[in-house]
mmCIF file of C-alpha atoms in Angstrom:
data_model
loop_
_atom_site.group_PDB
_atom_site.id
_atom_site.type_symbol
_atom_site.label_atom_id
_atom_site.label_comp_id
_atom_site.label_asym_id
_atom_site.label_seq_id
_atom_site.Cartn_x
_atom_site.Cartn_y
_atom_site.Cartn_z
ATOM 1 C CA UNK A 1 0.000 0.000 0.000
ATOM 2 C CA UNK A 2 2.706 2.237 0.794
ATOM 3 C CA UNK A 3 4.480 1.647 -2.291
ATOM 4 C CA UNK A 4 1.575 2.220 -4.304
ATOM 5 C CA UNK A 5 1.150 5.728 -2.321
ATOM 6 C CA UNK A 6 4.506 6.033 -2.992
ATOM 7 C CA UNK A 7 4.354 5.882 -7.454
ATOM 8 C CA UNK A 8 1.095 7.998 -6.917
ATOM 9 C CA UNK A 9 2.788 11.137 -5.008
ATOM 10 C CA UNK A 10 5.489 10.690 -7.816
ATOM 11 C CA UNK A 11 3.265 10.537 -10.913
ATOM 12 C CA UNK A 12 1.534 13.594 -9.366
ATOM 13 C CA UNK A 13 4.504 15.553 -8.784
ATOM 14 C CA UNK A 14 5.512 14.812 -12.350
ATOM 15 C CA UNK A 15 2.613 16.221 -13.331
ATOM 16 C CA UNK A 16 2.118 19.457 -11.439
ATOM 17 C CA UNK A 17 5.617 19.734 -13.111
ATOM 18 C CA UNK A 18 4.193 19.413 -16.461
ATOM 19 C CA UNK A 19 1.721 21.664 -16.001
ATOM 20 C CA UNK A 20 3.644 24.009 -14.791
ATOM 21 C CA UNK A 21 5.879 23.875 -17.398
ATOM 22 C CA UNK A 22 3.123 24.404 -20.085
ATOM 23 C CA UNK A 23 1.705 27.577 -18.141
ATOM 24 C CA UNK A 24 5.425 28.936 -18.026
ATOM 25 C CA UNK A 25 5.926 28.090 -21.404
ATOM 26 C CA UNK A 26 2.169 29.306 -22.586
ATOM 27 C CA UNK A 27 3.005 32.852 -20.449
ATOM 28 C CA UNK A 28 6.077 33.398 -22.211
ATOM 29 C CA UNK A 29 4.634 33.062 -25.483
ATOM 30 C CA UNK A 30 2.064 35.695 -24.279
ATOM 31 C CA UNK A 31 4.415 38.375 -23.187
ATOM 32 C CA UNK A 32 6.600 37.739 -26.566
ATOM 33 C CA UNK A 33 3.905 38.566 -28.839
ATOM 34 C CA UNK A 34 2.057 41.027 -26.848
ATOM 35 C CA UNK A 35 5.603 43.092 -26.522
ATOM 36 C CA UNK A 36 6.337 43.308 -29.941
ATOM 37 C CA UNK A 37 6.912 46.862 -31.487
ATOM 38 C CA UNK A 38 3.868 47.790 -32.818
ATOM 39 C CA UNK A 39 5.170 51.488 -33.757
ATOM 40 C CA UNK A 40 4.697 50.400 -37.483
ATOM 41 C CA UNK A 41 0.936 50.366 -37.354
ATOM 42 C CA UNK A 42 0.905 54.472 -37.204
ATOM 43 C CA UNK A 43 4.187 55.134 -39.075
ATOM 44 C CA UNK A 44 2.536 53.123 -41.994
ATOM 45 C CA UNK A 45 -1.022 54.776 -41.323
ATOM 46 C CA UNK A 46 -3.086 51.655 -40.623
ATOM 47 C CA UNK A 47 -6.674 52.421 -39.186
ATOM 48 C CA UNK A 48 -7.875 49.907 -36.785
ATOM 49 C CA UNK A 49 -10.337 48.266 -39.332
ATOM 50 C CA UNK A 50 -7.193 48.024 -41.293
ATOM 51 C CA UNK A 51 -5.681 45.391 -38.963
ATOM 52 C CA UNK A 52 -6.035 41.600 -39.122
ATOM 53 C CA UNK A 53 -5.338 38.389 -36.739
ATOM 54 C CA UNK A 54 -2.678 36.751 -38.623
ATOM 55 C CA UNK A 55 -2.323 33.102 -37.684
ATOM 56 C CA UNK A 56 0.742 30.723 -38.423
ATOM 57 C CA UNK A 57 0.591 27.163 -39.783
ATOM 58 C CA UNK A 58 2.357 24.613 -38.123
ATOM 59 C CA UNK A 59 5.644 25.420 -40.420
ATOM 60 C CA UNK A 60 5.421 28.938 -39.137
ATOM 61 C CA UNK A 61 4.151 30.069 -42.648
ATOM 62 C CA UNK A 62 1.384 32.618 -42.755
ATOM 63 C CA UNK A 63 -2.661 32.211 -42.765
ATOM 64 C CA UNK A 64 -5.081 34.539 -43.964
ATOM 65 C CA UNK A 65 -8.896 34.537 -44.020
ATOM 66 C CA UNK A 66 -11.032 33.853 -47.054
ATOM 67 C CA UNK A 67 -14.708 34.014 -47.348
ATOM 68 C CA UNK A 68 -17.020 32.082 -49.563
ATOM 69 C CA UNK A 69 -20.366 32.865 -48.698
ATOM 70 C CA UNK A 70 -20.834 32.330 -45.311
ATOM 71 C CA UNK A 71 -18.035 29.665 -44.535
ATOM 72 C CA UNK A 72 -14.117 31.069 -43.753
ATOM 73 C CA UNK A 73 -11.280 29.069 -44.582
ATOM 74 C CA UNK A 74 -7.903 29.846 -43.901
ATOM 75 C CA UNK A 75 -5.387 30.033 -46.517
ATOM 76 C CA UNK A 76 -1.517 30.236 -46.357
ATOM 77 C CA UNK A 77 -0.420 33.862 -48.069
ATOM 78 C CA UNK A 78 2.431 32.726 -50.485
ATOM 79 C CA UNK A 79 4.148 35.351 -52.443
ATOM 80 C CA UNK A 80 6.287 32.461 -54.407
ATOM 81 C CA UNK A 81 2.679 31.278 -55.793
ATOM 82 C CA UNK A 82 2.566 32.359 -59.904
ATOM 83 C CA UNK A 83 -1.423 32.444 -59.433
ATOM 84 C CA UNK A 84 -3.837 34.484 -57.740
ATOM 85 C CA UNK A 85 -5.105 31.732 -55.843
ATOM 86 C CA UNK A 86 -5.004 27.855 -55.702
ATOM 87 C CA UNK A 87 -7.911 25.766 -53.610
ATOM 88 C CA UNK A 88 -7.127 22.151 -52.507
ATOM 89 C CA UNK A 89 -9.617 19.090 -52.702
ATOM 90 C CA UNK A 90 -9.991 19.781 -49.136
ATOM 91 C CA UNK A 91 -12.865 22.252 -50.062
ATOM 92 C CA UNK A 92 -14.512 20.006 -52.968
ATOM 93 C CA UNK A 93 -17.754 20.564 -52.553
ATOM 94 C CA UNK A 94 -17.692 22.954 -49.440
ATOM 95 C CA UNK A 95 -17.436 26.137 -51.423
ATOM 96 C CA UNK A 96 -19.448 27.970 -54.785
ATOM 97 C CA UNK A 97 -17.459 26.899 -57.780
ATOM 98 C CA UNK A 98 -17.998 25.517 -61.115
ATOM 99 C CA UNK A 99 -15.910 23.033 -62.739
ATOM 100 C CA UNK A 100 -14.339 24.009 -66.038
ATOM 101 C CA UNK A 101 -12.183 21.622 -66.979
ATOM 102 C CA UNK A 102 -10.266 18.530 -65.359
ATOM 103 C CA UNK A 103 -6.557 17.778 -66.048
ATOM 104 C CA UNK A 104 -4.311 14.172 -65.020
ATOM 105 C CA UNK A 105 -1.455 15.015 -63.034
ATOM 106 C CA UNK A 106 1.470 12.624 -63.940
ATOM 107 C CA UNK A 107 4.713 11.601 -62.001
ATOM 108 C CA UNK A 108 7.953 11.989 -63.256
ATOM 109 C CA UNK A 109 7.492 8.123 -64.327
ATOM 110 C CA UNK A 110 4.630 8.619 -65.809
ATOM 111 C CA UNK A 111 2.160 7.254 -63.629
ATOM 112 C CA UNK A 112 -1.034 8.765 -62.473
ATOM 113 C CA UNK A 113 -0.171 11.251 -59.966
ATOM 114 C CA UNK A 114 -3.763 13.210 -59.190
ATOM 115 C CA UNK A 115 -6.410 15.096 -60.853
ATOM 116 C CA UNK A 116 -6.662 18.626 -60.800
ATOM 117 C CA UNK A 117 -9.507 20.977 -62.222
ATOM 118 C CA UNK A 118 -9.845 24.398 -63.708
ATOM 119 C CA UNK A 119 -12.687 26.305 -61.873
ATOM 120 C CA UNK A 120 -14.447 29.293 -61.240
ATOM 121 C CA UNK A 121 -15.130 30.850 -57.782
ATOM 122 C CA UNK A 122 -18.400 32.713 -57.971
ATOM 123 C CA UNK A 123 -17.570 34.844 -54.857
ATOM 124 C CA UNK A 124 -14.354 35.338 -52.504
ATOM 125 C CA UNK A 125 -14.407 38.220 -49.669
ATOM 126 C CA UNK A 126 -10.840 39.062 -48.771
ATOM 127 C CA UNK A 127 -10.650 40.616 -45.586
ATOM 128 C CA UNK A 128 -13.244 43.668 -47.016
ATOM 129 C CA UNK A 129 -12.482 43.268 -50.888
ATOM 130 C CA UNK A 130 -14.955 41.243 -52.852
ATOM 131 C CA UNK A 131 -14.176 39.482 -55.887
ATOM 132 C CA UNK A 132 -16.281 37.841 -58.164
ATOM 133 C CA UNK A 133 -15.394 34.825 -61.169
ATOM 134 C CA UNK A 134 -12.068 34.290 -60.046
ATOM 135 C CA UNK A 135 -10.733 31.411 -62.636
ATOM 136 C CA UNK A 136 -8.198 28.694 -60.860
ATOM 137 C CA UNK A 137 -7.242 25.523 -59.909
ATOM 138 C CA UNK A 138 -8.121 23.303 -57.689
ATOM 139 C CA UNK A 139 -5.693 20.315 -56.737
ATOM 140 C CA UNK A 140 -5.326 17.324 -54.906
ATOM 141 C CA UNK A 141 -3.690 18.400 -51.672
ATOM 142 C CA UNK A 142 -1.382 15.098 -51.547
ATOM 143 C CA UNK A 143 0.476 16.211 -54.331
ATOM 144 C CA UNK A 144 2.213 19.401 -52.572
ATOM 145 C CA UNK A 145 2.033 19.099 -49.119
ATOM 146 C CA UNK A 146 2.594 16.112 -46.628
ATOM 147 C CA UNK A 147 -0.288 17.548 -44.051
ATOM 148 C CA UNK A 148 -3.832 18.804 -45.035
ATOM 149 C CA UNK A 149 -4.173 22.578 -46.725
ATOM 150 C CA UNK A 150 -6.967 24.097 -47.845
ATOM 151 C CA UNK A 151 -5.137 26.318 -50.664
ATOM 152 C CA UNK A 152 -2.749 29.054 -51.229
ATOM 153 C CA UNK A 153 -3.033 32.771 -52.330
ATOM 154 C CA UNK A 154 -0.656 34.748 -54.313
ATOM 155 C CA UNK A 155 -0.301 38.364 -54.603
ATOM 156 C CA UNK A 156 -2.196 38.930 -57.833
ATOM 157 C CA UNK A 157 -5.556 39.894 -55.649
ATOM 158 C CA UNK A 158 -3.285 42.376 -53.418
ATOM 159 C CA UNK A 159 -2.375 44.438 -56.799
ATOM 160 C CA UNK A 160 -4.068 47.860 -55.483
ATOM 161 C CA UNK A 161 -3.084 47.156 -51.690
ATOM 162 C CA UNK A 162 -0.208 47.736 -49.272
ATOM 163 C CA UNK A 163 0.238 44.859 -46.765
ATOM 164 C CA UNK A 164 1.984 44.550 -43.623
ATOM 165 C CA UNK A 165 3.081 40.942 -41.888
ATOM 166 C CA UNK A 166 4.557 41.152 -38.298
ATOM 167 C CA UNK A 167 5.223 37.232 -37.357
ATOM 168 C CA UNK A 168 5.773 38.164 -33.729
ATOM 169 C CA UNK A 169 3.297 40.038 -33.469
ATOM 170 C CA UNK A 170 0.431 37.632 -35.234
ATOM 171 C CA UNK A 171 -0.811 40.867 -37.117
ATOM 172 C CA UNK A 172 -1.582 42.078 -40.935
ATOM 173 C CA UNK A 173 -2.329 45.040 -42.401
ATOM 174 C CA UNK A 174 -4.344 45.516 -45.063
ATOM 175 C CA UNK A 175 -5.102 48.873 -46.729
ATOM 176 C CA UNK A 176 -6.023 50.379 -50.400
ATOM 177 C CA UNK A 177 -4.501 53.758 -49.343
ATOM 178 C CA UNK A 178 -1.108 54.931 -51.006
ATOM 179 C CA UNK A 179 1.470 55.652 -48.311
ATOM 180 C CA UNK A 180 2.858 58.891 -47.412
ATOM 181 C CA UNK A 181 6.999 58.392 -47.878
ATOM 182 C CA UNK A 182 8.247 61.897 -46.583
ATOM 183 C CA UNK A 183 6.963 61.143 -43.293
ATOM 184 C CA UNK A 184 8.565 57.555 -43.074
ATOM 185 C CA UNK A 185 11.914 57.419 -40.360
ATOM 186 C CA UNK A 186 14.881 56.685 -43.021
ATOM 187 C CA UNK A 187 16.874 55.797 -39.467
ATOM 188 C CA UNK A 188 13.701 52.730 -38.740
ATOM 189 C CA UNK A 189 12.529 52.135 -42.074
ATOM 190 C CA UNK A 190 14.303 51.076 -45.321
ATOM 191 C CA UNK A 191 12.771 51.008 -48.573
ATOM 192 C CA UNK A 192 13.881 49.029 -51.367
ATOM 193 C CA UNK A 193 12.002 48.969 -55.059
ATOM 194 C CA UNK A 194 10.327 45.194 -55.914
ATOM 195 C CA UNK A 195 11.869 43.667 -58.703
ATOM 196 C CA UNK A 196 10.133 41.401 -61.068
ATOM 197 C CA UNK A 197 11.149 39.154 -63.705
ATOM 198 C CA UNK A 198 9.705 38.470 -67.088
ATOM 199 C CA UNK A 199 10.203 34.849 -67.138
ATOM 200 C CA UNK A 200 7.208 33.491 -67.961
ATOM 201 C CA UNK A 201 4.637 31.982 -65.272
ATOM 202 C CA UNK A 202 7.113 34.392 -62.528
ATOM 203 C CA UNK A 203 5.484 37.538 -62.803
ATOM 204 C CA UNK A 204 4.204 37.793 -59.565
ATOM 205 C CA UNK A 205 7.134 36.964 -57.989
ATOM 206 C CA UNK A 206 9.116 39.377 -55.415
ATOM 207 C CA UNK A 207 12.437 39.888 -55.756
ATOM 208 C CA UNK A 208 15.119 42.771 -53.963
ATOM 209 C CA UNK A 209 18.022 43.893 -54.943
ATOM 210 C CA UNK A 210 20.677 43.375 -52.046
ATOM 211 C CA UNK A 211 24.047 42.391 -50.642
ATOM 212 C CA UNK A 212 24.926 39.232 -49.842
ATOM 213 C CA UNK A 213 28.269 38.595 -48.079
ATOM 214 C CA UNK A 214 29.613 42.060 -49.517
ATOM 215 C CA UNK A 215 28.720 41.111 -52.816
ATOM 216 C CA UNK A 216 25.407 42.439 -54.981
ATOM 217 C CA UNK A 217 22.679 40.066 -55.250
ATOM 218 C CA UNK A 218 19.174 39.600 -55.960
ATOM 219 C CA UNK A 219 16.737 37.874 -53.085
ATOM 220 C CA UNK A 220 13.829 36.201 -53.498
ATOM 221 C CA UNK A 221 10.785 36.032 -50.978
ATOM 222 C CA UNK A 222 8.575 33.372 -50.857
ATOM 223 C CA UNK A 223 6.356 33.315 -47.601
ATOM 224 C CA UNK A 224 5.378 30.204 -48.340
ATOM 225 C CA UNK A 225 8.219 27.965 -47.449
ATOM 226 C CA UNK A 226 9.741 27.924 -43.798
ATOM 227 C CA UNK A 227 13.244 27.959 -44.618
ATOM 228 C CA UNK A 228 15.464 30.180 -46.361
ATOM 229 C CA UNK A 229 18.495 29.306 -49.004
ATOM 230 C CA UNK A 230 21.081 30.139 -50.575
ATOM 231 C CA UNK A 231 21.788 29.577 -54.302
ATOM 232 C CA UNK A 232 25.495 29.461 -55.468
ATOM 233 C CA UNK A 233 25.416 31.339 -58.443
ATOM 234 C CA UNK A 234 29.160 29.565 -59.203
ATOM 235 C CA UNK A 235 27.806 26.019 -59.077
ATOM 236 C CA UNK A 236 28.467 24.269 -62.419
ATOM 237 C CA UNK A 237 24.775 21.970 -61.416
ATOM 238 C CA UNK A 238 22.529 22.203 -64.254
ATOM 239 C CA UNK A 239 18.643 20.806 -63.348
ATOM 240 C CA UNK A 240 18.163 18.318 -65.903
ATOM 241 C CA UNK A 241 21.765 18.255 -67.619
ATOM 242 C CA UNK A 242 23.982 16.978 -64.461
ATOM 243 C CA UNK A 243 23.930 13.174 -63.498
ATOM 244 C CA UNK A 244 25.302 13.822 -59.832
ATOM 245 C CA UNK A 245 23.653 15.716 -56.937
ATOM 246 C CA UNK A 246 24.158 19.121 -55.831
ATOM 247 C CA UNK A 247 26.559 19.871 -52.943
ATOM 248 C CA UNK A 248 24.805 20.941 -50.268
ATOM 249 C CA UNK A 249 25.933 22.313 -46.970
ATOM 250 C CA UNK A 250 24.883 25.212 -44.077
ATOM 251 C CA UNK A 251 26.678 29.035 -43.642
ATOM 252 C CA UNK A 252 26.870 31.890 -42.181
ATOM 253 C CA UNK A 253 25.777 34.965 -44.296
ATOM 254 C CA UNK A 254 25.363 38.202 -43.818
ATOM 255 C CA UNK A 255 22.785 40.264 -45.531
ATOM 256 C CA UNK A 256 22.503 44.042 -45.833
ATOM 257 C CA UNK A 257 19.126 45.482 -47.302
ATOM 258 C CA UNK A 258 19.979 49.405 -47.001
ATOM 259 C CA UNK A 259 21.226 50.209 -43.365
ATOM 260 C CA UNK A 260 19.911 46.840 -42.147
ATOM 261 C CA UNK A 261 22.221 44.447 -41.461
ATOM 262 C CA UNK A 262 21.538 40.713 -40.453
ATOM 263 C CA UNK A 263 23.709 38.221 -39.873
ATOM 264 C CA UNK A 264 22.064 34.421 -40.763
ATOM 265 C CA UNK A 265 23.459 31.429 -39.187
ATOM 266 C CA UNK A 266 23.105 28.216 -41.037
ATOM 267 C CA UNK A 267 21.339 29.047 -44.068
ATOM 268 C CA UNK A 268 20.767 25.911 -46.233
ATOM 269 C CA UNK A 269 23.152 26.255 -49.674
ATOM 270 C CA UNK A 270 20.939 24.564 -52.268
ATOM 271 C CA UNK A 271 24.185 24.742 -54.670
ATOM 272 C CA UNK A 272 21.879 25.098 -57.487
ATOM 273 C CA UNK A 273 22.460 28.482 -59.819
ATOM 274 C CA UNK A 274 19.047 30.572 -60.554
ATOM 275 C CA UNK A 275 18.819 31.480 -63.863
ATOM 276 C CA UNK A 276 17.020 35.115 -64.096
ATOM 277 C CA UNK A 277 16.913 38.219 -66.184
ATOM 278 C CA UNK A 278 18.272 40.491 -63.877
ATOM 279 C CA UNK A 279 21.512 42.362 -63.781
ATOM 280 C CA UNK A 280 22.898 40.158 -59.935
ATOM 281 C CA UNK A 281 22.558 36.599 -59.678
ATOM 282 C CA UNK A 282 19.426 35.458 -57.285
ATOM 283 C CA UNK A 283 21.557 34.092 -54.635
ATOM 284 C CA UNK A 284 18.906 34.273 -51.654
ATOM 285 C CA UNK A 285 15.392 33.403 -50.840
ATOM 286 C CA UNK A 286 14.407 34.971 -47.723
ATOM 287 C CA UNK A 287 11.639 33.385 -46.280
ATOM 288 C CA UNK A 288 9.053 33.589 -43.323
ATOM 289 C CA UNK A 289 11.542 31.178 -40.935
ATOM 290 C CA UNK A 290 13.909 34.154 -40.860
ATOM 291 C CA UNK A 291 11.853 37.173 -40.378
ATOM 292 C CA UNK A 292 10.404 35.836 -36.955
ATOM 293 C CA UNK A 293 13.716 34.570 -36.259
ATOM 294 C CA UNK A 294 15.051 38.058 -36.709
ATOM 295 C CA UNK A 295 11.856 40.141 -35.730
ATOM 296 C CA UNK A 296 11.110 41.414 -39.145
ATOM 297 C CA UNK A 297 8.275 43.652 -40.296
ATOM 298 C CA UNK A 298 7.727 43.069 -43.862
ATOM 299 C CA UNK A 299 5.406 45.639 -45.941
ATOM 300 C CA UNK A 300 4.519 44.889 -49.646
ATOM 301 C CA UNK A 301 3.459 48.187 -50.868
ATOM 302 C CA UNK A 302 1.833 46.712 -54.715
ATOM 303 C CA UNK A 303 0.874 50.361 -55.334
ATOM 304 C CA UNK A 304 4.037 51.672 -55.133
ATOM 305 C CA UNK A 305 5.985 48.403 -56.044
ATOM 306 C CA UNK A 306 8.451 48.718 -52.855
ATOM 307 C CA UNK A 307 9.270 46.654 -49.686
ATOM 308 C CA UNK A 308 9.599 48.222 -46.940
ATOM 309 C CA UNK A 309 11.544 46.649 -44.009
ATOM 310 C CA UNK A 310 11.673 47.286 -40.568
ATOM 311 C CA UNK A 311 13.577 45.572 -37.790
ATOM 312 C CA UNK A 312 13.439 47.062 -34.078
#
């Protein structure tokens, strides 16, 4: 009896551990996110109907609210996506569309890798915009993703909009009004023009001109993906034309976007050159793992066509 009294006063004191544990670990996460510098939100002349809940997957990639009809679904905001907007066969059926065409998906082998369909949305609210007969596809989630998704959304719809993601702080701004430069800190802000290629099916894309390392580059963001790379714009791999793999390895490098500076420990080297039409090689892909890393506010001014970072 004794011993049994004994393992129970043990198993609870594990537990009242645990739980304490959680709580600390729950508080923590709190006070992080509710102390984040939110100084942007009137430098950047958000009104408070402006601002949005911004929720993370579980890669840390971003999630934005769409409405069809009366149903919301959350979508992950991807600015490497070429379309306006892709829906997964998680919503087949669940939202207003109409089928225009369907299309096999094949594997590299050949084989029958999923179907995916051209269709039209009747109606899509994002945040207050309403659009109507969006044309796009919808595919079998399987096919790009190893956990369920219910889409992805480009920046196509975001055209006439500047938009603000703050990881930390689990916030997005959203507005339709063109931003006021001359009143914008040069000392807490810097501003750097969007490029964009005119390779085909990339015209969407974001790209910056930076350094990398001391030397000038071109970066790439894609909020999509939860972890950053280098390319080696010096690697003799060509996609398709080389028999062995790519080296691959981790550094250090050092980025400089204007007078930010940001040192990046273990960035993944994909060793595979970008080909592009710009004047610097795209050695860089910055993507949502390193701005909460490095407390990042990230502003996509479409009107405009500039980024705008801002790092406390």
């Amino acid at each position: 009896m004794k011993k049994f009294i004994g393992k129970w006063k043990w198993f609870l004191t594990i537990g009242v551990i645990a739980g304490l544990l959680t709580l600390g670990f729950a508080t923590a996460r709190i006070i992080y996110i509710k102390s984040a510098d939110t100084s942007w939100i009137k430098d950047l002349e958000y009104d408070e109907d402006e601002l949005f809940t911004l929720k993370l997957d579980r890669a840390g990639c971003p999630l934005i609210p769409l409405g069809f009809g009366k149903e919301i679904y959350f979508f992950n905001l991807d600015t490497g996506c070429a379309s306006d907007i892709v829906v997964t066969n998680m919503l087949e059926n669940k939202i207003d569309y109409t089928i225009l065409e369907r299309t096999e998906q094949l594997n590299r082998d050949g084989s029958h890798r999923g179907w995916s369909y051209g269709i039209n949305i009747n109606e899509l609210i994002l945040f207050d915009s309403v659009h109507n007969n969006l044309k796009c596809s919808m595919i079998d989630w399987k096919m790009s993703s190893s956990y369920k998704f219910n889409g992805i959304i480009g920046t196509g719809l975001f055209k006439n909009s500047v938009v603000t993601i703050y990881y930390r702080a689990h916030l997005i701004g959203v507005s339709e009004k063109a931003l006021d430069y001359s009143g914008l800190s040069k000392e807490r802000y810097v501003v750097v023009p969007m490029l964009h290629t005119q390779t085909e099916g990339q015209g969407n894309l974001i790209f910056f001109e930076c350094k990398l390392n001391g030397e000038n580059s071109i970066a790439y963001i894609d909020t999509g993906k939860n972890v950053s790379y280098i390319h080696n714009p010096k690697s003799e791999y060509m996609i398709g034309g080389s028999t062995d793999k790519p080296n691959t390895t981790c550094v250090d490098t050092i980025i400089d976007i204007g007078n930010i500076s940001l040192t990046l420990p273990d960035v993944y080297e994909a060793n595979i050159p970008q080909y592009s039409d710009f004047v610097y090689p795209v050695a860089l892909e910055l993507n949502s793992d390193r701005y909460l890393e490095n407390d990042i506010v990230i502003t996509f001014d479409f009107i405009n066509d500039n980024l705008i970072f801002y790092k406390r």
